[in-house]
Coordinates of N, CA and C in Angstrom, one line a residue:
X227 N 68.8 65.3 79.1 CA 68.9 64.8 77.7 C 68.7 63.1 78.0
X228 N 68.2 62.6 76.9 CA 67.9 61.3 76.8 C 67.9 60.7 75.4
X229 N 68.1 59.5 75.1 CA 68.1 59.1 73.7 C 66.8 58.4 73.5
X230 N 66.2 58.6 72.3 CA 65.0 58.0 71.9 C 65.0 57.5 70.6
X231 N 64.0 56.5 70.4 CA 63.9 55.7 69.2 C 63.0 56.5 68.4
X232 N 63.1 56.6 67.1 CA 62.2 57.3 66.2 C 61.6 56.4 65.0
X233 N 60.9 56.9 64.1 CA 60.1 56.2 63.2 C 61.1 55.4 62.4
X234 N 62.2 55.7 62.3 CA 63.3 54.7 61.4 C 63.4 53.3 61.6
X235 N 62.8 53.2 63.2 CA 63.0 51.8 63.7 C 61.7 50.9 63.1
X236 N 60.6 51.6 62.8 CA 59.3 50.8 62.4 C 59.7 49.9 61.2
X237 N 59.5 48.6 61.6 CA 59.6 47.5 60.4 C 60.9 47.2 60.4
X238 N 61.9 47.8 60.9 CA 63.4 47.4 60.8 C 63.8 46.6 62.1
X239 N 63.5 47.2 63.3 CA 63.7 46.6 64.5 C 65.1 45.9 64.7
X240 N 66.1 46.4 64.1 CA 67.3 45.9 64.4 C 67.5 46.1 65.9
X241 N 68.4 45.1 66.6 CA 68.4 45.0 68.1 C 69.9 45.2 68.6
X242 N 70.8 45.7 67.5 CA 72.3 45.9 67.7 C 72.3 46.7 68.9
X243 N 71.6 47.8 69.1 CA 71.4 48.9 70.1 C 71.3 48.4 71.5
X244 N 70.5 47.2 71.6 CA 70.1 46.6 72.9 C 71.2 45.9 73.5
X245 N 72.1 45.2 72.6 CA 73.3 44.5 73.2 C 74.4 45.5 73.9
X246 N 74.4 46.6 73.4 CA 75.5 47.5 74.1 C 74.8 48.4 75.2
X247 N 73.5 48.5 75.4 CA 73.1 49.2 76.3 C 73.5 48.8 77.8
X248 N 74.3 49.6 78.5 CA 74.7 49.1 79.9 C 73.8 49.1 80.9
X249 N 72.4 49.7 80.7 CA 71.5 49.9 81.6 C 70.2 49.1 81.3
X250 N 70.3 48.5 80.2 CA 68.8 47.7 79.7 C 67.7 48.5 79.6
X251 N 67.6 49.7 78.9 CA 66.6 50.7 79.0 C 65.8 50.4 77.8
X252 N 66.0 49.3 77.0 CA 65.1 49.1 75.8 C 64.0 48.3 75.9
X253 N 62.9 48.7 75.4 CA 61.6 47.8 75.4 C 61.2 47.7 74.0
X254 N 60.5 46.3 73.7 CA 60.3 45.8 72.7 C 58.8 45.8 72.2
X255 N 58.6 46.5 71.2 CA 57.2 46.2 70.6 C 57.1 45.3 69.3
X256 N 55.9 45.0 68.9 CA 55.9 44.3 67.7 C 56.8 44.5 66.7
X257 N 56.8 45.7 66.2 CA 57.6 46.2 65.1 C 58.7 47.3 65.2
X258 N 58.9 47.5 66.6 CA 60.0 48.7 66.8 C 60.4 48.5 68.4
X259 N 61.4 49.3 68.6 CA 62.0 49.4 70.1 C 61.7 50.7 70.4
X260 N 61.8 50.8 71.8 CA 61.7 52.3 72.5 C 62.8 52.2 73.5
X261 N 63.2 53.4 73.9 CA 64.1 53.7 75.1 C 63.3 54.2 76.2
X262 N 63.4 53.8 77.5 CA 62.7 54.3 78.6 C 63.5 55.5 79.1
X263 N 63.0 56.8 78.8 CA 63.8 58.0 79.0 C 64.2 58.2 80.6
X264 N 63.5 57.6 81.4 CA 64.0 57.7 83.0 C 65.0 56.8 83.3
X265 N 65.2 55.8 82.4 CA 66.4 54.7 82.6 C 67.5 55.1 81.8
X266 N 67.5 55.7 80.8 CA 68.6 56.1 79.9 C 69.6 57.0 80.6
X267 N 70.9 56.6 80.5 CA 71.7 57.3 81.4 C 72.5 58.3 80.4
X268 N 71.9 58.4 79.1 CA 72.6 59.4 78.1 C 74.1 59.0 77.8
X269 N 74.5 57.8 77.7 CA 75.8 57.3 77.4 C 76.2 57.4 76.0
X270 N 74.9 57.2 75.1 CA 75.3 57.2 73.7 C 75.8 56.1 72.9
X271 N 76.1 55.1 73.6 CA 76.6 54.0 73.0 C 75.8 53.1 72.1
X272 N 74.5 53.3 72.2 CA 73.5 52.7 71.3 C 73.3 53.5 69.9
X273 N 73.5 54.8 70.0 CA 73.3 55.7 68.7 C 74.1 55.1 67.6
X274 N 75.3 54.9 67.6 CA 76.1 54.6 66.5 C 75.8 53.0 66.0
X275 N 75.2 52.3 66.8 CA 75.1 50.8 66.7 C 73.8 50.5 65.6
X276 N 72.9 51.6 65.8 CA 71.7 51.4 65.1 C 71.8 51.4 63.4
X277 N 71.5 50.4 62.5 CA 71.7 50.4 61.2 C 70.8 51.3 60.7
X278 N 69.6 51.6 61.2 CA 68.5 52.5 60.6 C 68.8 53.9 61.0
X279 N 69.7 54.1 61.7 CA 69.9 55.7 62.3 C 68.7 56.2 62.9
X280 N 67.9 55.1 63.7 CA 66.6 55.5 64.5 C 66.9 56.2 65.8
X281 N 68.0 56.2 66.4 CA 68.2 56.6 67.7 C 68.8 58.2 67.6
X282 N 68.0 59.0 68.3 CA 68.6 60.2 68.4 C 68.4 60.9 69.9
X283 N 69.2 62.0 70.1 CA 69.0 62.5 71.2 C 67.8 63.5 71.2
X284 N 67.1 63.4 72.5 CA 65.8 64.2 72.3 C 66.0 65.6 72.5
X285 N 67.1 66.1 72.4 CA 67.2 67.6 72.4 C 67.2 68.0 71.0
X286 N 67.1 67.1 69.8 CA 67.4 67.5 68.4 C 65.8 67.8 68.3
X287 N 65.5 68.9 67.4 CA 64.3 69.6 67.0 C 63.3 68.7 66.4
X288 N 62.0 68.7 66.7 CA 60.9 68.1 66.2 C 60.7 66.6 66.7
X289 N 61.4 66.3 67.8 CA 61.2 64.8 68.3 C 60.4 64.8 69.6
X290 N 59.5 65.8 69.8 CA 58.8 65.7 71.1 C 57.8 64.5 70.9
X291 N 57.1 64.2 69.7 CA 56.2 63.3 69.5 C 56.8 61.8 69.8
X292 N 58.1 61.7 69.4 CA 58.8 60.3 69.6 C 59.3 60.4 71.2
X293 N 59.5 61.3 71.9 CA 59.9 61.1 73.2 C 58.5 60.8 74.0
X294 N 57.4 61.2 73.7 CA 56.1 60.7 74.2 C 55.9 59.4 74.0
X295 N 56.1 59.0 72.8 CA 55.9 57.5 72.3 C 56.7 56.5 73.1
X296 N 58.0 56.8 73.2 CA 59.0 56.3 73.9 C 58.7 56.0 75.4
X297 N 58.2 57.1 75.9 CA 57.8 57.1 77.3 C 56.6 56.2 77.5
X298 N 55.6 56.5 76.8 CA 54.5 55.7 76.9 C 54.6 54.1 76.7
X299 N 55.1 53.8 75.7 CA 55.3 52.3 75.5 C 56.6 51.6 76.2
X300 N 57.5 52.4 76.7 CA 58.4 51.7 77.6 C 57.7 51.2 78.9
X301 N 56.8 52.0 79.3 CA 55.9 51.4 80.4 C 55.1 50.3 80.2
X302 N 54.8 49.9 78.9 CA 53.8 48.8 78.5 C 54.5 47.5 78.0
X303 N 55.6 47.9 77.1 CA 56.2 46.8 76.3 C 57.2 46.1 77.3
X304 N 57.7 44.9 77.0 CA 58.6 44.1 77.8 C 59.9 44.5 77.4
X305 N 60.8 44.3 78.6 CA 62.3 44.8 78.3 C 62.9 43.8 77.4
X306 N 63.8 44.4 76.8 CA 64.6 43.4 75.8 C 66.0 43.9 76.2
X307 N 67.0 42.8 76.6 CA 68.5 42.9 76.8 C 69.5 42.3 75.9
X308 N 68.7 41.3 75.2 CA 69.8 40.6 74.2 C 69.3 40.8 73.0
X309 N 70.4 40.6 71.9 CA 70.2 40.9 70.6 C 69.4 39.8 69.9
X310 N 68.5 40.2 68.9 CA 67.8 39.1 68.2 C 67.9 39.4 66.6
X311 N 67.6 38.4 66.1 CA 67.6 38.4 64.5 C 66.6 39.5 64.1
X312 N 66.9 40.5 63.2 CA 66.1 41.4 62.6 C 64.8 40.8 61.8
X313 N 63.8 41.2 61.5 CA 62.9 40.7 60.6 C 63.4 40.4 59.3
X314 N 63.1 39.6 58.7 CA 63.4 39.1 57.3 C 63.4 40.3 56.3
X315 N 62.6 41.1 56.5 CA 62.3 42.1 55.5 C 62.9 43.4 55.9
X316 N 63.6 43.6 57.2 CA 63.9 44.7 57.7 C 64.8 45.7 56.7
X317 N 65.7 45.0 55.8 CA 66.5 45.9 55.0 C 65.6 46.6 53.9
X318 N 64.5 46.0 53.7 CA 63.6 46.5 52.8 C 62.9 47.9 53.2
X319 N 62.8 48.0 54.7 CA 62.2 49.0 55.3 C 63.1 50.3 55.4
X320 N 64.4 50.0 55.4 CA 65.4 50.8 55.8 C 65.1 52.1 54.9
X321 N 65.4 53.5 55.3 CA 65.1 54.5 54.5 C 63.7 54.8 54.0
X322 N 62.6 54.0 54.4 CA 61.5 54.4 53.9 C 60.8 55.5 54.9
X323 N 60.0 56.4 54.2 CA 59.6 57.6 55.0 C 58.1 57.3 55.5
X324 N 57.7 58.0 56.3 CA 56.3 58.0 56.9 C 55.7 56.7 57.1
X325 N 56.5 55.9 57.9 CA 55.9 54.6 58.4 C 55.1 54.6 59.4
X326 N 55.0 55.5 60.4 CA 54.1 55.5 61.5 C 52.7 55.4 61.4
X327 N 51.9 56.2 60.5 CA 50.7 56.2 60.2 C 50.1 54.9 59.8
X328 N 50.9 54.2 58.8 CA 50.5 52.9 58.4 C 51.0 51.7 59.1
X329 N 52.1 51.7 59.6 CA 52.9 50.4 60.2 C 53.2 50.5 61.6
X330 N 53.1 51.5 62.4 CA 53.3 51.6 63.7 C 52.4 50.6 64.5
X331 N 52.8 49.6 65.4 CA 51.8 48.9 66.0 C 52.2 48.9 67.4
X332 N 51.0 49.2 68.3 CA 51.0 49.2 69.7 C 51.2 48.1 70.4
X333 N 51.0 47.0 69.8 CA 51.3 45.6 70.4 C 52.7 45.3 70.7
X334 N 52.8 44.6 71.9 CA 54.1 44.4 72.5 C 54.7 43.3 71.8
X335 N 56.2 43.4 71.8 CA 56.9 42.3 71.4 C 57.1 41.2 72.4
X336 N 58.1 40.5 72.2 CA 58.2 39.2 73.3 C 59.4 39.5 74.2
X337 N 60.1 40.6 74.2 CA 61.0 40.9 75.0 C 62.3 39.9 75.1
X338 N 62.8 39.6 76.2 CA 63.7 38.5 76.5 C 63.0 37.0 76.4
X339 N 61.8 37.2 76.7 CA 61.0 35.8 76.9 C 60.8 35.0 75.6

C-alpha cells in the first residue's frame, strides 16, 4: 500500500502534507502535488493534513489512474519538502469536480528551488 494524491489537489495545491512527510516523497507540478509510491512508507501522516482531502490510500477502489499519474510525475517533477503558500484562488477550487480534463498540467513546479 502507498498513499497517492488525487484530482482534488488540482488547482488547490496546499502543501501542508509536505511539511509532515518524514521521507520527503512529495513532488511538485505546476498545479498539483504527487507522492512517489516507491518512496512512501505508508505512515499516513499526510492524509489528515490535506485541506482538499486529496490524499488517499491506493487500496481504495477506482484510484488506479491516480497511482499511474503519481508514479509517472514523481519521476519527472522536482521534490518538495517545505510548505509553501497555496495559490491565491485555491479555496475557490475546493470541492470542484472533474478538474483533470481541463486543468491538469504536466508542467513541473519549482520544488524547493
